[in-house]
Short mmCIF file of C-alpha atoms in Angstrom, two decimals:
data_model
loop_
_atom_site.label_atom_id
_atom_site.label_comp_id
_atom_site.label_asym_id
_atom_site.label_seq_id
_atom_site.Cartn_x
_atom_site.Cartn_y
_atom_site.Cartn_z
CA MET A 284 12.56 18.45 52.68
CA ASN A 285 10.90 21.86 51.12
CA ASP A 286 11.68 20.36 47.55
CA THR A 287 10.64 16.42 48.41
CA LEU A 288 7.38 18.05 49.61
CA LYS A 289 7.23 20.36 46.37
CA MET A 290 7.94 17.52 44.22
CA VAL A 291 5.19 15.16 45.80
CA ILE A 292 2.74 17.94 45.54
CA THR A 293 3.63 18.38 41.97
CA LEU A 294 3.36 14.85 40.81
CA THR A 295 0.04 14.56 42.51
CA VAL A 296 -1.61 17.36 40.94
CA ILE A 297 -0.21 16.33 38.27
CA THR A 298 -1.52 12.84 38.08
CA ALA A 299 -5.18 14.22 39.87
CA VAL A 300 -5.82 16.19 36.84
CA ALA A 301 -4.57 13.52 33.95
CA ALA A 302 -7.09 11.23 36.48
CA ALA A 303 -9.84 13.71 35.69
CA ALA A 304 -9.25 14.12 32.14
CA LEU A 305 -9.07 10.58 31.48
CA ALA A 306 -12.21 9.59 33.48
CA TYR A 307 -14.18 12.35 31.37
CA GLY A 308 -12.75 11.51 28.20
CA ASN A 309 -14.19 7.69 29.27
CA PHE A 310 -17.22 9.41 30.39
CA VAL A 311 -17.89 10.88 27.11
CA THR A 312 -16.66 7.86 24.89
CA ARG A 313 -18.02 4.86 26.69
CA ASP A 314 -21.23 4.78 25.25
CA LYS A 315 -20.29 6.15 22.16
CA ILE A 316 -17.68 3.48 21.99
CA LYS A 317 -19.97 0.12 22.76
CA ALA A 318 -22.55 1.88 20.17
CA GLN A 319 -19.99 1.88 17.61
CA ALA A 320 -18.57 -1.75 18.39
CA LYS A 321 -22.59 -3.29 18.11
CA ALA A 322 -23.17 -1.16 14.92
CA LYS A 323 -19.68 -2.79 13.76
CA ALA A 324 -20.93 -6.48 14.39
CA ALA A 325 -24.59 -5.45 12.82
CA ARG A 326 -22.23 -4.12 9.78
CA ALA A 327 -20.63 -7.75 9.46
CA VAL A 328 -23.59 -9.59 9.41
CA ARG A 329 -25.17 -7.31 6.74
CA GLN A 330 -21.77 -7.97 4.92
CA ILE A 331 -22.39 -11.44 4.50
CA PHE A 332 -26.03 -11.22 4.62
CA PRO A 333 -26.88 -8.10 3.05
CA SER A 334 -30.80 -8.97 3.18
CA CYS A 335 -30.42 -9.41 7.03
CA GLN A 336 -31.48 -6.05 8.20
CA ASN A 337 -32.76 -6.63 11.45
CA PRO A 338 -30.95 -9.44 12.82
CA VAL A 339 -32.26 -10.84 17.06
CA GLU A 340 -28.76 -10.46 18.87
CA LYS A 341 -28.53 -13.78 21.60
CA LYS A 342 -25.88 -14.21 23.94
CA VAL A 343 -24.70 -18.06 23.79
CA ILE A 344 -21.63 -19.59 26.27
CA THR A 345 -18.53 -20.57 24.15
CA PRO A 346 -16.71 -23.95 25.14
CA LYS A 347 -14.34 -21.50 27.08
CA GLY A 348 -17.01 -20.43 28.90
CA LYS A 349 -17.11 -16.84 27.34
CA LYS A 350 -20.16 -14.88 26.01
CA THR A 351 -20.47 -14.57 22.46
CA SER A 352 -23.07 -13.01 20.10
CA VAL A 353 -25.42 -15.14 17.71
CA PHE A 354 -27.31 -12.82 14.85
CA LEU A 355 -30.59 -14.73 13.89
CA CYS A 356 -31.78 -13.69 10.47
CA LYS A 357 -34.64 -14.73 8.80
CA GLY A 358 -34.93 -17.98 6.95
CA GLY A 359 -32.69 -20.32 9.11
CA LYS A 360 -29.59 -18.24 8.52
CA LYS A 361 -27.69 -17.01 11.59
CA ALA A 362 -23.77 -15.04 11.91
CA PHE A 363 -22.18 -15.59 15.03
CA VAL A 364 -18.85 -14.25 16.57
CA PHE A 365 -16.22 -16.48 17.37
CA SER A 366 -12.27 -16.49 18.33
CA SER A 367 -9.42 -18.13 18.27
CA LYS A 368 -10.00 -18.26 22.08
CA SER A 369 -13.46 -19.66 22.53
CA ALA A 370 -12.37 -23.37 22.33
CA PRO A 371 -9.74 -25.43 23.07
CA GLY A 372 -7.52 -26.84 20.53
CA ILE A 373 -7.69 -23.91 18.16
CA SER A 374 -4.19 -23.00 16.76
CA SER A 375 -3.15 -19.57 17.81
CA PRO A 376 -2.59 -17.06 15.52
CA TYR A 377 0.82 -15.44 15.17
CA GLY A 378 -0.41 -12.13 17.12
CA GLY A 379 -3.21 -11.35 19.69
CA THR A 380 -6.68 -13.02 19.23
CA ILE A 381 -8.55 -13.03 15.89
CA LYS A 382 -12.42 -12.57 16.06
CA LEU A 383 -14.28 -13.84 13.15
CA MET A 384 -17.71 -13.63 12.32
CA ILE A 385 -19.03 -16.88 10.40
CA GLY A 386 -22.44 -16.79 8.34
CA LEU A 387 -24.24 -19.96 8.14
CA ASP A 388 -27.44 -20.83 5.96
CA ASN A 389 -30.11 -23.44 7.46
CA LYS A 390 -28.31 -26.57 6.30
CA ASP A 391 -25.01 -25.27 8.17
CA ILE A 392 -23.15 -24.25 5.20
CA ILE A 393 -20.74 -21.35 5.45
CA LYS A 394 -21.84 -18.44 3.64
CA GLY A 395 -19.39 -15.65 4.32
CA VAL A 396 -16.41 -15.32 7.02
CA GLN A 397 -15.49 -11.69 8.04
CA VAL A 398 -12.74 -11.00 10.48
CA VAL A 399 -13.92 -8.65 13.35
CA GLN A 400 -10.76 -8.33 15.44
CA GLN A 401 -7.14 -9.08 14.13
CA SER A 402 -3.69 -7.91 15.42
CA GLU A 403 -1.67 -10.01 12.95
CA THR A 404 1.82 -8.48 11.18
CA PRO A 405 0.62 -6.08 8.83
CA GLY A 406 1.76 -6.70 5.28
CA LEU A 407 1.62 -10.46 5.86
CA GLY A 408 -0.94 -12.22 8.43
CA ALA A 409 -3.01 -9.11 8.31
CA LYS A 410 -3.98 -10.13 4.60
CA LEU A 411 -6.75 -12.29 6.11
CA THR A 412 -9.02 -9.63 5.99
CA GLU A 413 -8.74 -9.94 2.25
CA LYS A 414 -11.84 -11.00 0.00
CA VAL A 415 -9.20 -13.81 -1.87
CA PHE A 416 -8.93 -15.54 1.39
CA LEU A 417 -12.28 -15.38 3.07
CA ASP A 418 -14.13 -16.50 0.24
CA GLN A 419 -12.50 -19.64 0.14
CA PHE A 420 -14.63 -20.28 3.15
CA ASN A 421 -17.79 -20.07 1.19
CA ASN A 422 -19.85 -22.96 0.39
CA LEU A 423 -17.80 -25.26 2.56
CA SER A 424 -19.24 -27.59 5.58
CA LEU A 425 -18.58 -30.06 8.22
CA GLN A 426 -20.58 -32.61 6.16
CA LYS A 427 -18.79 -31.65 2.93
CA GLY A 428 -15.09 -31.70 4.91
CA GLY A 429 -12.38 -29.78 3.22
CA ILE A 430 -11.95 -27.21 6.05
CA ALA A 431 -8.23 -27.39 6.31
CA VAL A 432 -5.32 -25.75 5.07
CA GLU A 433 -3.70 -27.29 2.02
CA LYS A 434 -0.35 -27.57 2.80
CA ASP A 435 -1.08 -29.68 6.22
CA ASP A 436 -4.01 -31.87 5.15
CA PRO A 437 -3.95 -32.84 0.39
CA ALA A 438 -7.93 -32.55 1.38
CA GLY A 439 -8.00 -29.38 2.50
CA LYS A 440 -9.52 -26.59 0.43
CA ILE A 441 -7.91 -23.57 1.57
CA ASP A 442 -4.82 -21.68 0.32
CA ALA A 443 -2.61 -20.21 2.83
CA ILE A 444 -1.39 -16.60 2.67
CA SER A 445 1.78 -16.82 1.47
CA GLY A 446 4.16 -16.08 4.57
CA ALA A 447 1.71 -16.46 6.95
CA THR A 448 0.73 -20.25 7.25
CA ILE A 449 0.77 -19.86 11.02
CA THR A 450 -2.77 -17.49 10.36
CA SER A 451 -4.45 -19.00 8.23
CA ARG A 452 -3.84 -22.58 9.86
CA SER A 453 -5.44 -20.25 13.23
CA VAL A 454 -8.23 -18.96 11.02
CA THR A 455 -9.22 -22.16 9.37
CA SER A 456 -9.31 -24.17 12.67
CA THR A 457 -11.19 -21.54 14.20
CA VAL A 458 -13.92 -22.00 11.38
CA LYS A 459 -13.51 -25.28 11.93
CA ALA A 460 -14.25 -25.17 16.12
CA ALA A 461 -16.92 -22.86 15.12
CA LEU A 462 -18.98 -25.13 12.77
CA LEU A 463 -18.53 -27.66 15.73
CA PHE A 464 -19.99 -25.41 17.89
CA ASN A 465 -22.76 -24.54 16.14
CA SER A 466 -23.55 -28.06 15.38
CA LYS A 467 -23.82 -28.52 18.96
CA LYS A 468 -24.97 -25.81 20.42
CA LEU A 469 -26.61 -23.45 18.13
CA LYS A 470 -29.09 -26.01 16.64
CA ASN A 471 -32.40 -24.90 18.58
CA LEU A 472 -32.10 -21.15 18.69
CA THR A 473 -34.66 -19.25 17.34
CA ARG A 474 -35.81 -15.68 16.71
CA THR A 475 -37.62 -14.18 19.43
CA GLU A 476 -40.45 -13.22 16.92
CA ASN A 477 -41.38 -16.96 17.81
CA LYS A 478 -42.45 -15.81 21.41
CA LYS A 479 -45.53 -14.17 19.49
CA THR A 480 -46.72 -17.32 18.35
CA ARG A 481 -49.13 -19.51 19.96
CA LYS A 482 -46.66 -21.88 21.71
CA GLY A 483 -45.20 -19.15 23.14
CA LYS A 484 -48.25 -17.73 24.30
CA ARG A 485 -48.88 -20.94 26.68
CA ILE A 486 -45.47 -21.00 28.10
CA HIS A 487 -46.28 -17.50 29.13
CA ARG A 488 -49.59 -18.39 30.84
CA ARG A 489 -48.28 -21.30 32.17
CA SER A 490 -45.10 -19.31 34.02
CA LYS A 491 -48.06 -16.73 35.09
CA ARG A 492 -49.87 -19.67 37.11
CA LYS A 493 -46.68 -20.96 38.52
CA ASN A 494 -46.64 -17.42 40.77
CA ASN A 495 -49.19 -19.16 42.68
CA HIS A 496 -50.05 -16.12 44.93
CA ILE A 497 -53.24 -14.29 44.79
CA ASP A 498 -53.94 -10.46 44.26
CA PRO A 499 -57.29 -9.46 46.09
CA SER A 500 -57.32 -6.37 43.95
CA LYS A 501 -58.18 -8.40 40.72
CA PHE A 502 -61.54 -9.94 41.92
CA LYS A 503 -62.57 -6.88 43.41
CA TYR A 504 -65.54 -6.38 40.45
CA LYS A 505 -66.40 -10.00 41.39
CA LYS A 506 -68.80 -9.37 43.66
CA ASN A 507 -69.39 -13.02 44.47
CA ILE A 508 -67.74 -13.72 47.47
CA GLN A 509 -68.19 -17.46 47.37
CA ASN A 510 -66.47 -17.19 43.91
CA TYR A 511 -63.21 -15.33 45.61
CA LYS A 512 -63.36 -18.07 48.17
CA LYS A 513 -63.64 -21.06 45.80
CA ILE A 514 -60.65 -19.56 44.33
CA ARG A 515 -58.68 -19.17 46.97
CA LYS A 516 -59.14 -22.71 47.89
CA HIS A 517 -58.46 -24.17 44.63
CA ILE A 518 -55.12 -22.04 45.01
CA ARG A 519 -54.01 -23.24 48.03
CA LYS A 520 -54.44 -26.66 47.13
CA LYS A 521 -52.31 -25.67 44.07
CA ILE A 522 -49.46 -24.32 46.51
CA LEU A 523 -49.50 -27.81 48.78
CA ASN A 524 -49.66 -29.94 45.47
CA THR A 525 -46.57 -28.12 44.54
CA ARG A 526 -44.77 -28.24 47.34
CA LYS A 527 -45.28 -31.79 47.48
CA ARG A 528 -44.30 -32.51 44.40
CA MET A 529 -41.03 -30.18 45.04
CA ARG A 530 -40.57 -32.44 48.17
CA ARG A 531 -40.95 -35.72 45.92
CA ASN A 532 -38.51 -34.32 43.30
CA LYS A 533 -35.82 -33.50 46.23
CA ALA A 534 -36.14 -36.66 47.47
CA GLU A 535 -35.57 -38.60 44.09
CA LYS A 536 -32.40 -36.75 43.94
CA ASP A 537 -30.75 -37.39 47.26
CA GLY A 538 -31.88 -40.97 46.50
CA LYS A 539 -33.67 -41.48 49.86
CA PRO A 540 -37.42 -41.96 50.46
CA VAL A 541 -39.28 -39.27 52.43
CA ASP A 542 -42.77 -39.62 54.08
CA ILE A 543 -44.35 -36.42 52.78
CA ARG A 544 -47.31 -36.58 54.81
CA LYS A 545 -45.29 -36.24 57.75
CA LYS A 546 -43.09 -33.21 56.82
CA GLN A 547 -46.31 -31.67 55.87
CA GLY A 548 -47.34 -31.33 59.66
CA GLY A 549 -48.75 -27.97 60.62
CA ARG A 550 -50.28 -27.35 57.56
CA MET B 208 10.81 47.00 15.18
CA GLY B 209 10.26 45.80 11.77
CA SER B 210 13.63 44.00 11.43
CA SER B 211 13.21 42.57 14.41
CA ASN B 212 9.34 41.20 13.67
CA LYS B 213 10.90 40.12 10.15
CA GLU B 214 13.69 37.98 12.15
CA SER B 215 11.57 36.52 14.46
CA SER B 216 8.69 35.21 11.51
CA ALA B 217 11.98 33.96 10.11
CA ASN B 218 12.86 32.19 13.20
CA TYR B 219 9.45 30.91 13.83
CA LEU B 220 9.64 29.31 10.19
CA ARG B 221 12.81 27.65 11.01
CA THR B 222 11.42 26.19 14.05
CA PHE B 223 9.03 24.87 11.82
CA THR B 224 10.65 23.07 8.60
CA LYS B 225 13.92 22.09 10.56
CA GLY B 226 11.70 18.59 11.15
CA PHE B 227 11.50 17.68 7.49
CA TRP B 228 15.50 17.90 7.02
CA SER B 229 17.87 19.49 8.80
CA LYS B 230 16.76 17.97 12.09
CA ASN B 231 14.66 15.37 10.92
CA ALA B 232 13.38 13.08 13.97
CA ALA B 233 14.12 9.23 11.99
CA LEU B 234 16.88 10.39 9.25
CA VAL B 235 19.09 13.04 11.78
CA LEU B 236 18.40 12.52 15.23
CA LEU B 237 17.73 8.35 14.78
CA LEU B 238 14.95 8.92 17.28
CA GLY B 239 11.69 6.58 17.50
CA MET B 240 13.11 3.51 15.49
CA CYS B 241 10.58 1.13 17.09
CA PRO B 242 7.49 2.35 15.32
CA THR B 243 10.03 3.45 12.35
CA LEU B 244 10.90 -0.12 11.76
CA ALA B 245 8.22 -2.30 12.92
CA VAL B 246 4.93 -0.04 11.21
CA THR B 247 6.18 0.64 7.78
CA THR B 248 5.30 -2.45 6.05
CA SER B 249 2.93 -0.14 4.07
CA ALA B 250 2.81 3.60 2.95
CA PHE B 251 -0.61 3.38 4.74
CA ASN B 252 0.41 2.38 8.07
CA GLY B 253 3.40 4.78 7.62
CA LEU B 254 1.11 7.85 7.13
CA GLY B 255 -1.01 6.72 9.99
CA MET B 256 1.48 6.18 12.83
CA GLY B 257 3.05 9.34 11.46
CA VAL B 258 -0.02 11.09 11.86
CA ALA B 259 -1.30 10.14 15.30
CA THR B 260 2.72 10.92 16.13
CA THR B 261 1.83 14.40 15.07
CA ALA B 262 -1.02 14.81 16.98
CA VAL B 263 0.20 13.69 20.46
CA LEU B 264 3.57 15.69 19.90
CA PHE B 265 1.44 19.15 19.07
CA GLY B 266 -0.66 18.48 21.99
CA SER B 267 2.45 17.34 24.34
CA ASN B 268 4.45 20.14 23.37
CA ILE B 269 1.96 22.73 24.23
CA ILE B 270 0.95 21.76 27.86
CA ILE B 271 4.38 20.95 28.48
CA SER B 272 5.73 24.35 27.57
CA LEU B 273 2.88 25.94 29.67
CA ILE B 274 3.55 23.83 32.89
CA ALA B 275 7.49 23.41 32.58
CA GLY B 276 8.35 26.53 34.72
CA LEU B 277 6.07 24.74 37.38
CA ILE B 278 7.51 21.68 37.54
CA PRO B 279 10.58 20.20 40.12
CA LYS B 280 13.46 19.65 37.75
CA LYS B 281 13.96 16.01 39.36
CA VAL B 282 10.54 14.93 38.72
CA ARG B 283 10.52 16.32 35.15
CA ILE B 284 10.23 13.09 33.37
CA PRO B 285 7.57 11.20 35.20
CA ALA B 286 5.67 14.45 35.02
CA TYR B 287 6.05 14.57 31.22
CA ILE B 288 5.20 10.71 30.60
CA VAL B 289 2.13 11.24 32.78
CA VAL B 290 1.05 14.31 30.10
CA ILE B 291 2.05 12.34 26.82
CA ALA B 292 0.37 8.56 28.00
CA THR B 293 -3.13 11.16 29.12
CA LEU B 294 -3.01 12.59 25.80
CA VAL B 295 -2.30 9.09 23.78
CA THR B 296 -4.75 7.62 25.86
CA LEU B 297 -7.54 10.38 25.31
CA VAL B 298 -6.71 10.43 21.36
CA ASP B 299 -7.31 6.49 21.64
CA MET B 300 -11.11 6.59 22.97
CA PHE B 301 -12.08 9.85 20.89
CA MET B 302 -10.88 8.33 17.62
CA ALA B 303 -12.69 4.69 18.93
CA ALA B 304 -15.66 7.08 19.86
CA TYR B 305 -16.20 9.24 16.68
CA SER B 306 -14.00 7.34 14.08
CA PRO B 307 -14.25 3.69 14.46
CA GLU B 308 -12.81 2.78 11.11
CA LEU B 309 -9.17 5.19 11.32
CA HIS B 310 -9.46 3.35 15.03
CA SER B 311 -9.31 -0.08 13.31
CA GLU B 312 -6.70 0.86 10.98
CA LEU B 313 -4.44 2.62 13.31
CA GLY B 314 -5.63 1.24 16.85
CA LEU B 315 -2.51 -1.14 16.89
CA PHE B 316 0.04 1.61 17.22
CA ILE B 317 -1.25 4.28 19.01
CA PRO B 318 -0.63 2.90 22.63
CA LEU B 319 2.90 2.56 21.28
CA ILE B 320 3.39 6.71 20.65
CA VAL B 321 3.49 6.87 24.40
CA VAL B 322 7.04 5.09 24.46
CA ASN B 323 7.90 7.13 21.58
CA CYS B 324 11.13 9.05 22.00
CA ILE B 325 10.45 11.44 19.82
CA ILE B 326 7.77 13.22 21.86
CA LEU B 327 9.73 12.60 25.40
CA GLY B 328 12.75 13.91 23.17
CA ARG B 329 10.94 17.19 22.01
CA ALA B 330 9.74 17.85 25.42
CA GLU B 331 12.95 17.61 27.04
CA ALA B 332 14.68 19.45 24.33
CA PHE B 333 12.59 22.12 23.13
CA ALA B 334 9.41 22.31 25.09
CA SER B 335 10.49 22.76 28.47
CA LYS B 336 13.28 25.06 27.25
CA SER B 337 12.51 28.92 29.19
CA GLU B 338 13.77 30.49 25.71
CA ASN B 339 11.26 28.63 23.53
CA ASN B 340 7.68 30.00 23.81
CA VAL B 341 4.45 28.16 23.41
CA LEU B 342 3.67 29.04 19.94
CA GLN B 343 7.62 28.14 19.01
CA ALA B 344 6.54 24.65 20.90
CA LEU B 345 3.70 24.28 18.49
CA LEU B 346 5.52 24.68 15.39
CA ASP B 347 8.54 22.50 16.42
CA GLY B 348 5.77 20.09 17.41
CA LEU B 349 4.18 20.12 14.26
CA GLY B 350 6.88 20.59 12.22
CA MET B 351 8.99 17.17 13.53
CA GLY B 352 5.29 15.57 13.40
CA LEU B 353 4.65 16.11 10.02
CA GLY B 354 8.80 15.44 9.08
CA PHE B 355 8.74 12.23 10.89
CA ALA B 356 5.23 11.25 8.87
CA LEU B 357 6.73 12.31 5.81
CA THR B 358 9.63 9.87 6.30
CA LEU B 359 7.58 7.14 7.55
CA PHE B 360 5.62 7.13 4.20
CA ILE B 361 8.44 7.65 2.13
CA LEU B 362 9.74 4.23 3.76
CA GLY B 363 6.48 2.81 3.95
CA ALA B 364 6.03 3.05 0.01
CA ILE B 365 9.32 2.03 -0.78
CA ARG B 366 9.08 -1.66 1.02
CA GLU B 367 5.55 -2.02 -0.04
CA ILE B 368 6.23 -1.32 -3.14
CA LEU B 369 9.19 -3.62 -3.51
CA GLY B 370 8.08 -6.14 -1.11
CA ASN B 371 4.44 -6.63 -2.18
CA GLY B 372 4.08 -4.65 -5.39
CA THR B 373 1.25 -2.83 -4.57
CA ILE B 374 1.00 1.05 -2.98
CA THR B 375 -2.25 1.91 -0.86
CA VAL B 376 -2.71 5.24 0.31
CA PHE B 377 -6.24 5.32 1.17
CA LYS B 378 -7.24 2.25 2.77
CA TYR B 379 -10.78 2.80 4.07
CA THR B 380 -12.74 -0.34 3.73
CA THR B 381 -16.13 1.30 2.77
CA THR B 382 -16.33 5.37 2.77
CA ILE B 383 -13.41 7.22 1.07
CA ILE B 384 -11.40 6.37 -1.60
CA ILE B 385 -9.54 3.63 -2.14
CA PHE B 386 -6.76 4.07 -4.06
CA THR B 387 -4.61 1.01 -4.85
CA ILE B 388 -1.74 0.22 -7.79
CA SER B 389 -1.15 -3.69 -7.76
CA HIS B 390 1.39 -4.97 -10.03
CA LYS B 391 1.48 -8.62 -8.53
CA GLU B 392 0.47 -9.98 -11.60
CA THR B 393 3.53 -8.55 -13.50
CA ILE B 394 6.25 -8.23 -10.95
CA ASN B 395 7.58 -10.89 -8.38
CA PRO B 396 7.80 -8.63 -5.31
CA ILE B 397 10.99 -8.89 -3.51
CA PHE B 398 8.95 -10.26 -0.23
CA VAL B 399 12.50 -9.66 2.30
CA PHE B 400 11.43 -5.80 2.02
CA ILE B 401 8.07 -6.52 3.98
CA LEU B 402 9.95 -8.46 7.01
CA ALA B 403 12.14 -6.53 9.60
CA PRO B 404 15.75 -6.94 7.83
CA GLY B 405 13.89 -5.09 4.50
CA ALA B 406 13.19 -1.85 7.14
CA PHE B 407 17.02 -1.89 8.28
CA ILE B 408 18.02 -1.87 4.30
CA THR B 409 15.41 0.48 3.26
CA LEU B 410 16.16 2.79 6.49
CA GLY B 411 20.17 2.34 5.42
CA PHE B 412 19.65 3.20 2.15
CA LEU B 413 17.71 6.60 2.97
CA LEU B 414 20.21 7.18 5.67
CA GLY B 415 22.68 7.22 2.75
CA LEU B 416 20.94 9.00 0.24
CA LYS B 417 20.15 11.71 2.60
CA ASN B 418 23.71 12.19 3.68
CA TYR B 419 24.97 11.92 -0.04
CA ILE B 420 22.39 14.68 -0.82
CA ASP B 421 23.55 16.86 2.17
CA ASN B 422 27.08 16.28 0.60
CA LEU B 423 26.36 17.69 -2.50
CA LEU B 424 24.61 20.59 -1.15
CA GLU B 425 27.76 21.66 0.87
CA ASN B 426 30.06 21.31 -2.20
#
């Protein structure tokens, strides 16, 4: 009995110390690892577009419902991360997931492909990171075609890595799926700098008006109480109008007519 | 006093050097065959795996030598595994935070170290023995690890030269030295050496070579 207790206590102490050490290690390195991952992505963008010094990062949802990053550069250039698990129908790699950074210009022509993450066989599939293989994708696009492995499709322009056809096929189909995703989802993304333009400002003002509440402190400096009352009345009317409109919209959605005035009772 | 000092320092030296030849982990004890066969597709991968193993072996031997007296015999294996797994995870985290390039090259192999028999083997057969002190455990870990690293490097170099026609020693993408000798244009590589059977064939020849040299030395 005493022996058993000693065993339990020893193991508990050891695992507790180990857990504390791991928690401390995680606490120290967590932010650094995140920052490194971000810096790595930014480096991959710069390898594709050397002139793009401060890309704007935006999050988008991939066809499989996961988040991914799009880096927008000046002149309509963009680079985004797309993995072999981002969309259905991509042929799987030999091991794990392949994550690519794909750079496109404003006409959706590939300007560069970089590997962000891979766990292919060293010496065989791991050669997908080599320039000779990745440079084959440059200047291809959906319109031009040819994004297929030569072995599978006579029109394909991608020469597979010898001994790693599965890896090559996976990279190629990932690139193709990424281009399809781009043409469907990434067309209207713009850099945040656009918010500073007039159009952006207007949107901003409108959203403020939607708030519909009145802050008396803002009118303190206005001695004219008449003016204050006028504003109040105006805003009350606006609120009522909005409610009316919302009710109408809802009624349209539900497909049944609603008597607006009746529901408005009490006001 | 002087003679016993000399004797003990010779003993320490032997503890360190035995990992390289007489008790080489990969060639004599035949421990850690999984990393030996699986990751030695290039000289750099072999070296990286070897160095990472050395780091963990060094740490685990010291810690286990210190705590071995406190652990009841029946639960020593789980206790050692917890220590080793903690060390490996810490090495993995710190490497990812402070040296992401090395981590991206070695990241695949690091979790493999937990189940590497060499580390548990040395903990069980050497570091936990009461007749060996901490300094001896430290030297044993270092010597065994470096001997293993050297063997993996040689195995990886042979496989890479024969199977791929290249030899890569430092493979850092941007910062340090890129040193690759390539004869791809002139030599047709023997592809099988990169694949799994090539690992067995090369290891077999290395074992044979070592035994041959040992026999020569004996006569």
